[in-house]
Coordinates of N, CA and C and ligand atoms in Angstrom, one line a residue:
X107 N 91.3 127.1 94.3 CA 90.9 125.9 93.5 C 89.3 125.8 93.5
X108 N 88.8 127.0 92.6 CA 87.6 126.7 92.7 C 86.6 125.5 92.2
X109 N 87.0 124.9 91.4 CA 86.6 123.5 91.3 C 85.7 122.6 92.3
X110 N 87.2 122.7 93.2 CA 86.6 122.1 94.8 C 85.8 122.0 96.0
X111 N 85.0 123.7 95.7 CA 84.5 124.2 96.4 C 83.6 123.8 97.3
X112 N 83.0 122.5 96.3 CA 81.4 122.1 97.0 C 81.7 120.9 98.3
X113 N 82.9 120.5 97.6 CA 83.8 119.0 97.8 C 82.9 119.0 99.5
X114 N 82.3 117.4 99.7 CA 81.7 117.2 101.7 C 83.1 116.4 102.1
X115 N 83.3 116.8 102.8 CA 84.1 115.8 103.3 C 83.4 115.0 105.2
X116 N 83.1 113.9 105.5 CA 83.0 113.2 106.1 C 83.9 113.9 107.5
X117 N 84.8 113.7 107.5 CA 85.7 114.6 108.6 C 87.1 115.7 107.7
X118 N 86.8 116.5 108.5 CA 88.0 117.7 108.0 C 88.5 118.4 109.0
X119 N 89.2 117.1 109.9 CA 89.9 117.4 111.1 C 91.2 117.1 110.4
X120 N 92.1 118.5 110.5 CA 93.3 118.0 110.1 C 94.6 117.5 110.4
X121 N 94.1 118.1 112.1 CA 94.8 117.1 113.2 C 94.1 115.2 113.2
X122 N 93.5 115.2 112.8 CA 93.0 114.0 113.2 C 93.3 113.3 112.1
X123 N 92.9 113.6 110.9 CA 93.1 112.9 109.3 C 94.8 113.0 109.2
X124 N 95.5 113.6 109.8 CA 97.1 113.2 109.4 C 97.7 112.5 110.5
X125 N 97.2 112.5 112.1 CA 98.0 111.4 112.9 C 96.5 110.4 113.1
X126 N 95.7 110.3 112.2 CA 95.3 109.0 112.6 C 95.3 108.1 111.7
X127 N 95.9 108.6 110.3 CA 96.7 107.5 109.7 C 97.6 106.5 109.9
X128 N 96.9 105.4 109.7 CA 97.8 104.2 110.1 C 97.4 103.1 108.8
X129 N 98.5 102.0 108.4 CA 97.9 101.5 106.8 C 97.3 100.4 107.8
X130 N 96.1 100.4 107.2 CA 94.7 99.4 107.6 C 95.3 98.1 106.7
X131 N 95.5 96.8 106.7 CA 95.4 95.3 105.9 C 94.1 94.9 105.8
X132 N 93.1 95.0 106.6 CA 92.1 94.1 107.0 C 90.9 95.3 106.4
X133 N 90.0 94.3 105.4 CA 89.3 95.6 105.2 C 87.9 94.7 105.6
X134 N 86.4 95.6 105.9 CA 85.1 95.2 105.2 C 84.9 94.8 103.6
X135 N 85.2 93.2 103.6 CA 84.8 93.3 102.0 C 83.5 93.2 101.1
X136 N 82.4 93.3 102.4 CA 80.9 94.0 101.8 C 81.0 95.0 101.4
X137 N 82.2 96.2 101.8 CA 81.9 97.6 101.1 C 82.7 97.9 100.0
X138 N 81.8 98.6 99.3 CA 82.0 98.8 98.0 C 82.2 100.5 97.5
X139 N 83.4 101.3 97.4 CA 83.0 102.5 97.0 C 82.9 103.0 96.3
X140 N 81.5 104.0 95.8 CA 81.2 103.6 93.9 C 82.3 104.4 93.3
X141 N 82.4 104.4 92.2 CA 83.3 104.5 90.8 C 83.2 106.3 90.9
X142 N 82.2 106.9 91.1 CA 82.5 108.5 91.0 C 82.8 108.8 92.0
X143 N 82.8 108.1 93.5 CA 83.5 108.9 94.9 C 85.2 108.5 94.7
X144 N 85.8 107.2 94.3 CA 87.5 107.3 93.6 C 87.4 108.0 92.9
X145 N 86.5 108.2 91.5 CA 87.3 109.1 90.6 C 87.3 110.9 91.4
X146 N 86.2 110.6 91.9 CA 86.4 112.2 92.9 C 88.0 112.5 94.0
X147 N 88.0 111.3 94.4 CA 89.0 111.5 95.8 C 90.4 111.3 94.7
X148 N 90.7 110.8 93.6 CA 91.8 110.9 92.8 C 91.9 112.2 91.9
X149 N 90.9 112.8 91.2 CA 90.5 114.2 90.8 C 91.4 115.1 92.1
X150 N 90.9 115.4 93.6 CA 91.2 116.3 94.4 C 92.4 115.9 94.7
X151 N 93.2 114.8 94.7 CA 94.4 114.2 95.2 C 95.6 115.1 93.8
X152 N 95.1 114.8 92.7 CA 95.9 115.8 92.0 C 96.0 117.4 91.8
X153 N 95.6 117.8 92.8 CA 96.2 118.8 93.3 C 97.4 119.2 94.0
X154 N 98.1 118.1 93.8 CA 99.5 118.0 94.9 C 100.4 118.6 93.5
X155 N 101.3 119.3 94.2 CA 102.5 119.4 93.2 C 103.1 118.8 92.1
X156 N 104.0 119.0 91.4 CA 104.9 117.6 90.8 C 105.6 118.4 90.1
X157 N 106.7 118.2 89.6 CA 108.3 118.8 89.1 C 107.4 119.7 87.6
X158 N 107.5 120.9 88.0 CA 107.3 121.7 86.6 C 106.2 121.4 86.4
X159 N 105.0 120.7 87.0 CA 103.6 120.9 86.9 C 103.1 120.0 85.6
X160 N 104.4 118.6 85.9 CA 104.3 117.4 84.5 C 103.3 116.7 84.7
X161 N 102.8 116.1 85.9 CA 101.6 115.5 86.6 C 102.0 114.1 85.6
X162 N 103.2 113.8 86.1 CA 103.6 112.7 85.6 C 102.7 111.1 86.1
X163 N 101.7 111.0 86.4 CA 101.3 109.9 87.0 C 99.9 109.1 85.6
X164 N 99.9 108.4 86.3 CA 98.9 107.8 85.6 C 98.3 106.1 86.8
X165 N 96.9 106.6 87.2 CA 96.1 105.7 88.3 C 95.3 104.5 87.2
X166 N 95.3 103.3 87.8 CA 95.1 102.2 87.7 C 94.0 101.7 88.9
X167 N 92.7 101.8 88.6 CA 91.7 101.6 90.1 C 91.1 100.6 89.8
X168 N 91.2 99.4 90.5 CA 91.4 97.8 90.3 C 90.3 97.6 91.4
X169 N 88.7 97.2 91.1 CA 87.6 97.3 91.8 C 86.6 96.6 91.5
X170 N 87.3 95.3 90.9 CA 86.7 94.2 90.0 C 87.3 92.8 90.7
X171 N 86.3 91.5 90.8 CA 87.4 90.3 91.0 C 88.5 90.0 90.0
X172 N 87.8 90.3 88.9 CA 88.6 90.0 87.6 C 90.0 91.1 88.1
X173 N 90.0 92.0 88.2 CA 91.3 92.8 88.4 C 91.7 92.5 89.3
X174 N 91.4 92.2 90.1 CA 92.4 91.5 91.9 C 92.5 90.2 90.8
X175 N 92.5 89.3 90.4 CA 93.2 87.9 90.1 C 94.3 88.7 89.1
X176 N 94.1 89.5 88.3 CA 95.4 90.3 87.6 C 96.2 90.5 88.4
X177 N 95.8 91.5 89.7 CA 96.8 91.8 90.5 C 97.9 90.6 91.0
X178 N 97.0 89.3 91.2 CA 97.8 88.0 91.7 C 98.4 87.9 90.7
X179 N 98.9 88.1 89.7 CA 100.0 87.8 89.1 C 101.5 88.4 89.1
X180 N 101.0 89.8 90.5 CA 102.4 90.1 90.2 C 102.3 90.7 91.7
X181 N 101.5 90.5 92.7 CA 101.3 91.1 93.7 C 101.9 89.7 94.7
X182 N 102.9 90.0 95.5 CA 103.2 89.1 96.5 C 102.3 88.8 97.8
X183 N 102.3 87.6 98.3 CA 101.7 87.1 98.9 C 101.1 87.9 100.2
X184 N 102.0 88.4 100.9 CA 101.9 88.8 101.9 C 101.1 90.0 101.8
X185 N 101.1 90.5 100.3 CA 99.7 91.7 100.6 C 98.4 91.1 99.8
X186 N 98.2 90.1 100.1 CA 96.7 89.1 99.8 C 95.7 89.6 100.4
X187 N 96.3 89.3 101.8 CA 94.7 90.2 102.6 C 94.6 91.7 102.3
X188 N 95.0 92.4 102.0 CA 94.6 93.9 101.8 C 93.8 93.7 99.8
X189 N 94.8 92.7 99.4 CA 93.8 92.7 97.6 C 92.6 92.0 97.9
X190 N 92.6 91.3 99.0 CA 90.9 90.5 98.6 C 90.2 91.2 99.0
X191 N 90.2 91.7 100.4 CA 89.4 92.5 101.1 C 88.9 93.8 100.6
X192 N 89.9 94.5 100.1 CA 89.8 96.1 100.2 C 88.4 96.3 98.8
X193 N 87.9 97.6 99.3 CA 87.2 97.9 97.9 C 88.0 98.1 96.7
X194 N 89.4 98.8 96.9 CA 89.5 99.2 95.4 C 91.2 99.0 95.9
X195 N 92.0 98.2 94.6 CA 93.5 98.9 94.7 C 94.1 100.0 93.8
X196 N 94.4 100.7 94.2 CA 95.1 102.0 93.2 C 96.5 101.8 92.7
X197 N 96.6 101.7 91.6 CA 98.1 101.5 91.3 C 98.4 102.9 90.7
X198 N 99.4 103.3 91.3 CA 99.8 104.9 90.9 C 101.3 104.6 89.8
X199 N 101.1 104.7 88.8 CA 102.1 105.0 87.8 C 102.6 105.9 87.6
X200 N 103.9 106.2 87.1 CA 104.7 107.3 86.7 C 104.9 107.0 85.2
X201 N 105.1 108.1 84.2 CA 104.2 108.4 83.0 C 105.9 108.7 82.4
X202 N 106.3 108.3 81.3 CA 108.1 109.1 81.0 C 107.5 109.6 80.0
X203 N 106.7 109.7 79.5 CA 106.2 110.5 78.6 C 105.2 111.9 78.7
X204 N 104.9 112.2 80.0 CA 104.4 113.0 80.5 C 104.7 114.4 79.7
X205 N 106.1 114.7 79.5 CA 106.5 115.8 78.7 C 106.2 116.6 77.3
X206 N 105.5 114.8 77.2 CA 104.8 115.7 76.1 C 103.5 116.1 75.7
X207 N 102.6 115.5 76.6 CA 101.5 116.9 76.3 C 101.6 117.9 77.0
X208 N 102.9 118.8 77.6 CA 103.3 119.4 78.5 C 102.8 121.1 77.6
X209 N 103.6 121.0 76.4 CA 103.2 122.9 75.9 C 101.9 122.4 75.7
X210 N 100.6 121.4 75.3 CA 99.1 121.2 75.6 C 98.5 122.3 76.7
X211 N 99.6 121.8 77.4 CA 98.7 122.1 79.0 C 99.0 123.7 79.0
X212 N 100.2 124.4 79.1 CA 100.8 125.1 78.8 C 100.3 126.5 78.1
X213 N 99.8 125.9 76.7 CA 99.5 126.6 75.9 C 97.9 126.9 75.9
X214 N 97.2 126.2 77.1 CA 95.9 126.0 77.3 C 95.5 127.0 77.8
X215 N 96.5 127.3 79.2 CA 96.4 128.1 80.3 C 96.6 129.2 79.5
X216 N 97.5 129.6 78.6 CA 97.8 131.3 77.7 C 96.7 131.4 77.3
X217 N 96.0 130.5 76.5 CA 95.0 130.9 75.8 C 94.0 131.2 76.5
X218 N 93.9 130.5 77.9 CA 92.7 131.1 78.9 C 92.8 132.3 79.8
X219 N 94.1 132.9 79.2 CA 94.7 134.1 79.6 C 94.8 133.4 81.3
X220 N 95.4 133.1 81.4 CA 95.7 132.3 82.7 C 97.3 132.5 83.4
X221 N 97.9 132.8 82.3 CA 99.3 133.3 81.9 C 99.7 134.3 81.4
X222 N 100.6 134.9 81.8 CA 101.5 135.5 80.3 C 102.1 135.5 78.9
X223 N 101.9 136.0 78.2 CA 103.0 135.1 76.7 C 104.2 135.1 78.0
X224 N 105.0 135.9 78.1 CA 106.4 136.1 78.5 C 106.3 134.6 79.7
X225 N 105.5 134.4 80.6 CA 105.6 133.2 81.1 C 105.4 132.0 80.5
X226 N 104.6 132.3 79.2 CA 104.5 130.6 78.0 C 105.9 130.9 77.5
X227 N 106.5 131.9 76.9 CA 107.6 131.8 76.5 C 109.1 131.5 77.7
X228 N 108.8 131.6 78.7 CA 109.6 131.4 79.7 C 110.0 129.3 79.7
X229 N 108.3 129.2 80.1 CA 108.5 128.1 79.9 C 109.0 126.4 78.9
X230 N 108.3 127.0 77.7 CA 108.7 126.8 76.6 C 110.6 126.5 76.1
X231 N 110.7 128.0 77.1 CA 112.6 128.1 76.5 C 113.4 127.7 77.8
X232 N 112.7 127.0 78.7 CA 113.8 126.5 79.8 C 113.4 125.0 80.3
X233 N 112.0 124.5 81.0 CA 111.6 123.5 81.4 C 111.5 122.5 80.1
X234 N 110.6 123.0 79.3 CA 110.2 121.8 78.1 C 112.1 121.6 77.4
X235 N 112.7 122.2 76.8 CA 114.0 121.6 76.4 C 114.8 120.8 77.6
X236 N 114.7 120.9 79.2 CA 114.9 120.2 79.8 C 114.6 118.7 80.5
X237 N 113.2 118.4 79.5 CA 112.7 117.4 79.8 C 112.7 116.6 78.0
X238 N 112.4 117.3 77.6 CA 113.1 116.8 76.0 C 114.6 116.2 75.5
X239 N 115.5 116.8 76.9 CA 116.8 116.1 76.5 C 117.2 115.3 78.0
X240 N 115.7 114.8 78.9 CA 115.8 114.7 79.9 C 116.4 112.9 79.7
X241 N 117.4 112.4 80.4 CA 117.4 110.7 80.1 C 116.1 110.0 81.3
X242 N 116.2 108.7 80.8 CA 114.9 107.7 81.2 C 115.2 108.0 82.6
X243 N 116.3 107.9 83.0 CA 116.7 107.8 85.0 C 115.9 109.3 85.2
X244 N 116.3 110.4 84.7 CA 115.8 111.6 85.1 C 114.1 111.1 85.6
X245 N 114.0 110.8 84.0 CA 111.9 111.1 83.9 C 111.7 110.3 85.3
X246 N 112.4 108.9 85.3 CA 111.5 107.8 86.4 C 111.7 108.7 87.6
X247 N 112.9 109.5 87.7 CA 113.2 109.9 89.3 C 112.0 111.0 89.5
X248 N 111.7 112.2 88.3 CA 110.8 113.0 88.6 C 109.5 112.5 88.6
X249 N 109.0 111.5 88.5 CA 107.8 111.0 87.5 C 107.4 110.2 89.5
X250 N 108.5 109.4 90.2 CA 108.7 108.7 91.1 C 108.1 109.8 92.3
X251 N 108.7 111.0 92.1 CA 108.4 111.7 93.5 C 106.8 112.5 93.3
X252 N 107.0 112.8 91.7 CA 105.1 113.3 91.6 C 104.2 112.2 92.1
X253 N 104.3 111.0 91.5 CA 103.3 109.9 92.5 C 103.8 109.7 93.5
X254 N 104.4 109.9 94.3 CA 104.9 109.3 96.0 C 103.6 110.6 96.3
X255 N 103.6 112.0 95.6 CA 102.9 113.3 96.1 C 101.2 113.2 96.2
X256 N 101.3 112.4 94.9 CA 99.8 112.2 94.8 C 98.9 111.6 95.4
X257 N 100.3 110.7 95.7 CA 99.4 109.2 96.4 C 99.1 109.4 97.9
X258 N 100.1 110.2 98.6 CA 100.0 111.0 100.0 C 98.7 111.6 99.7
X259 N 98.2 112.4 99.3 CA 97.4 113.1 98.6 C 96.2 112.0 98.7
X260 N 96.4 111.5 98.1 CA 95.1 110.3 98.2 C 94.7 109.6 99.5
X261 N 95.9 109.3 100.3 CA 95.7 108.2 101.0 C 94.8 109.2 102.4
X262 N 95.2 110.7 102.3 CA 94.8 112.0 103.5 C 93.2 111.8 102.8
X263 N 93.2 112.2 101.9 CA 92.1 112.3 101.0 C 90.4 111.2 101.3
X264 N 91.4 109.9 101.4 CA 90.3 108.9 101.7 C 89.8 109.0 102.8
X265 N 90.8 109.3 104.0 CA 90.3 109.4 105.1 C 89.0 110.8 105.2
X266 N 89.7 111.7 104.7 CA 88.9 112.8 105.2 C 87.3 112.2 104.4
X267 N 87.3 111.3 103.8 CA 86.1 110.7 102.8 C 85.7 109.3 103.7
X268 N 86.1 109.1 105.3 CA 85.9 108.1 105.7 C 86.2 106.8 105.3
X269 N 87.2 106.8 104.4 CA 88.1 105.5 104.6 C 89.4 105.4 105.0
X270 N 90.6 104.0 104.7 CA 91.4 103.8 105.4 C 91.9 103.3 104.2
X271 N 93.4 103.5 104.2 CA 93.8 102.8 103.3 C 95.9 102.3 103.7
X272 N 96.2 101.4 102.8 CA 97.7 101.0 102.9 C 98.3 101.1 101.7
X273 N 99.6 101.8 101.9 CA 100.5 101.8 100.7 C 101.1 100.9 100.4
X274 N 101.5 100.2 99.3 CA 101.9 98.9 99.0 C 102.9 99.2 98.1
X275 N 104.4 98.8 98.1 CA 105.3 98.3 97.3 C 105.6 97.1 96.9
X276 N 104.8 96.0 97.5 CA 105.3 94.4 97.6 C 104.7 93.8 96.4
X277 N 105.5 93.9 95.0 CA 104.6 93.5 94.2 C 105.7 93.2 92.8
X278 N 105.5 92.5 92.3 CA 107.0 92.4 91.3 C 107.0 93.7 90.2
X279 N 107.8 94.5 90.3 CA 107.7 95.9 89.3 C 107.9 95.5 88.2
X280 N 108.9 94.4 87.9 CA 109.1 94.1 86.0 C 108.2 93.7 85.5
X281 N 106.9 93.3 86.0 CA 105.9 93.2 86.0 C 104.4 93.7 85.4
X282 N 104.1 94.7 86.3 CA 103.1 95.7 86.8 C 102.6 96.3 85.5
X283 N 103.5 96.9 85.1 CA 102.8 98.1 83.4 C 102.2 96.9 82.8
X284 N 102.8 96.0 82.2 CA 102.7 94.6 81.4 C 101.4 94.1 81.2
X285 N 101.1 93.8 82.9 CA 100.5 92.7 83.3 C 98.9 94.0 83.0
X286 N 98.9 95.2 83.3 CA 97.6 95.9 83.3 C 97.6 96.6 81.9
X287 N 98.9 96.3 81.0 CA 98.4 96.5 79.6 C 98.7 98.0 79.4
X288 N 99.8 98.5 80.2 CA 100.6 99.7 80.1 C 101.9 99.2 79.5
X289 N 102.6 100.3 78.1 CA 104.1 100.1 77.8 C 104.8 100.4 78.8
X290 N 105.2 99.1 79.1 CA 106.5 99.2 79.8 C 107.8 100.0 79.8
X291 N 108.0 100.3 78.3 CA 108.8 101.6 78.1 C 108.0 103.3 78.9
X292 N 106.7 103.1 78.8 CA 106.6 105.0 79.1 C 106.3 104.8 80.5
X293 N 105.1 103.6 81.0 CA 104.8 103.7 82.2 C 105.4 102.8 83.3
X294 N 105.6 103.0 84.8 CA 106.8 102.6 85.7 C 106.0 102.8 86.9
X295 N 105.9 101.5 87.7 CA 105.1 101.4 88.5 C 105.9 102.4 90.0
X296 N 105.0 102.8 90.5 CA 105.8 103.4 91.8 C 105.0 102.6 93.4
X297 N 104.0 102.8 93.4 CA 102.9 102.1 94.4 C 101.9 101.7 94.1
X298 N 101.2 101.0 95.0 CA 99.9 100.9 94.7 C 99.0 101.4 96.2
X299 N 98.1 101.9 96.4 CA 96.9 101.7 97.8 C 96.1 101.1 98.0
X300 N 96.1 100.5 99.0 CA 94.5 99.8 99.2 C 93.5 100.7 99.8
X301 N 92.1 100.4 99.5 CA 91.2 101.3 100.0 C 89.8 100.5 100.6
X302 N 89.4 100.9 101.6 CA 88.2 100.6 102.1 C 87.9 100.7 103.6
X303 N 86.7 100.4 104.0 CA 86.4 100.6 105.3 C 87.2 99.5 106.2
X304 N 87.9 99.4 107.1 CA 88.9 98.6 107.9 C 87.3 97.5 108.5
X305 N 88.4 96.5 108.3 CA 87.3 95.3 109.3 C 87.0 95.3 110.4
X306 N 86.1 95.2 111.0 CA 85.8 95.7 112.7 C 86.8 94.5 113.5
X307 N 87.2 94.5 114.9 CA 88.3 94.2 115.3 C 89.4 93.5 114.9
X308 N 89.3 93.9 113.5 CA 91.0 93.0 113.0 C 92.5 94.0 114.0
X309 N 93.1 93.0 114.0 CA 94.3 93.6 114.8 C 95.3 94.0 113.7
X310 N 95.7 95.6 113.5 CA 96.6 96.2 112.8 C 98.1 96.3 113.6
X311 N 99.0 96.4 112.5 CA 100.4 96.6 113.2 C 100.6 97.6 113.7
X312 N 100.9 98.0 115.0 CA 101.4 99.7 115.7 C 102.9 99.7 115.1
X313 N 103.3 100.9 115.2 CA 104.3 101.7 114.1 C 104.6 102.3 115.1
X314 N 105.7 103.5 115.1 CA 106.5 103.9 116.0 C 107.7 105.2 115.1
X315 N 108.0 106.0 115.4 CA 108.9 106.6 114.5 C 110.0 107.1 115.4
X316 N 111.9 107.2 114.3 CA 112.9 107.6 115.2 C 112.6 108.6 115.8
X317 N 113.2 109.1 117.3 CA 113.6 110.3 117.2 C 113.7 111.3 116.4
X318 N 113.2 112.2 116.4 CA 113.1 113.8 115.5 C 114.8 114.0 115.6
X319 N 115.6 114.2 116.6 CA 116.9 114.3 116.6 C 117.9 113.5 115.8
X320 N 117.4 112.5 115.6 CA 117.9 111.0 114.6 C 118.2 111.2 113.2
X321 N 117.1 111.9 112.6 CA 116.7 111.8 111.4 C 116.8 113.4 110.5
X322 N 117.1 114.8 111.4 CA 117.2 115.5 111.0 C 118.7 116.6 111.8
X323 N 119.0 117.5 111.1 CA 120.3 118.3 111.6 C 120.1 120.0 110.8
X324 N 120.2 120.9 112.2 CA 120.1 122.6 110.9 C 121.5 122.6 110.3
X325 N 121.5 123.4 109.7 CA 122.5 123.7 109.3 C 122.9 125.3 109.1
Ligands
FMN479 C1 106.5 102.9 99.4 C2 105.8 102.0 100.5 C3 105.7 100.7 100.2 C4 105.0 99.9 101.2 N1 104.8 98.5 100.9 C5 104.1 97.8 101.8 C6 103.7 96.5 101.4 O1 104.1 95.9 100.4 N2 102.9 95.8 102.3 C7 102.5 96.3 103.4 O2 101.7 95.7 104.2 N3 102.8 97.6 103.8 C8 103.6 98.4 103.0 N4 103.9 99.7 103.3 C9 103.3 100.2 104.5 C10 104.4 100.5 105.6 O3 104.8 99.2 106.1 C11 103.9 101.4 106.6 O4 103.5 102.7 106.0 C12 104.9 101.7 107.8 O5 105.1 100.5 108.4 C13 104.4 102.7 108.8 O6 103.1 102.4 109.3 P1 101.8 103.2 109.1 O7 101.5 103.4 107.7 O8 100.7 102.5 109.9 O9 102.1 104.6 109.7 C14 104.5 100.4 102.4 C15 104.7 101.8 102.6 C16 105.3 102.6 101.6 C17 105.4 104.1 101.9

């Protein structure tokens, strides 16, 4: 990913940036993180996978008062403290239309000789007719697990960029597309994150996980 190359990251401990995650509520609401370090840490975040390389998502970075009083209209109470405080909330969308600037992308990479014809034609005659006769449950379910990927993606992301952030589902979804002026037919809310520097001694909730034995079996 040469793109990335120059990318600083603040810490790039990767023992440390994956078990010292924990979702922060309480943020510094003096800080502010500018508009090209999100659009940077969301840029490198989609680099995560996603079903046939649809990059079904579409981000919503809410970093305005005027956008947190939007968010009150469909964000439940109990995640107030993370909307007032945090620098920025991310609402990660899933796209059911994603499929179609799909041969775009596709036919970008052939032409950048990036591909094969025999792999543009590959694709073309098996994935794209699959998602063209794909129904709405399909798209939301693939569309659902590309943003759960992304947003993982993001939330490792911020840290290694020295922030903290929480994943949020608590928010009315019939909602969400509407209220930010997304069709509700193509776009489908999946999460949202909060982002910013954690407030100095606010008390966070400790977490705990089952048993490794509990939760998995070989086969
Ligand atoms: C899909 C999803 C939705 C969540 N929704 C909320 C939420 O609405 N409010 C909240 O405070 N935390 C929410 N959380 C955070 C979880 O409570 C938290 O990740 C879990 O308790 C484990 O704690 P940890 O993140 O500190 O490891 C959500 C997490 C996920 C993955």
């Amino acid at each position: 990913m040469s793109n990335f190359d120059n990318v600083k990251f603040s810490n790039n401990d990767f023992k440390s940036l994956i078990f010292g995650r924990h979702s922060i509520r309480h943020y510094d609401p003096s800080v502010k993180i500018p508009r090209s370090e999100l659009k940077e840490m969301l840029a490198e975040a989609t680099t995560a996978p996603s079903s046939c390389n649809l990059q079904s998502w579409h981000f919503i970075v809410v970093d305005t008062d005027e956008g947190k009083e939007k968010l009150k209209k469909f964000f439940m109470k109990f995640n107030y403290p993370q909307l007032e405080s945090c620098s920025a909330m991310v609402l990660f969308f899933g796209y059911t239309d994603a499929f179609k600037k799909y041969r775009d992308l596709w036919q970008g990479m052939y032409d950048r000789k990036e591909i094969t014809h025999e792999m543009l034609e590959k694709i073309f005659a098996t994935f794209l007719p699959l998602y063209e006769h794909a129904s709405q449950d399909v798209l939301i379910s693939d569309g659902t697990r590309d943003c759960g990927l992304v947003a993982m993606q993001f939330m490792l992301l911020a840290r290694a960029y020295g922030y903290e952030t929480n994943p949020i589902g608590g928010y009315d979804w019939t909602k969400a597309a509407a209220v930010m002026g997304l069709d509700p037919q193509k776009y489908f809310p999946v999460m949202a994150v909060s982002i910013g520097k954690p407030e100095k001694g606010a008390q966070e909730v400790e977490t705990n996980r089952y048993p490794i034995d509990e939760v998995m079996q070989f086969m």
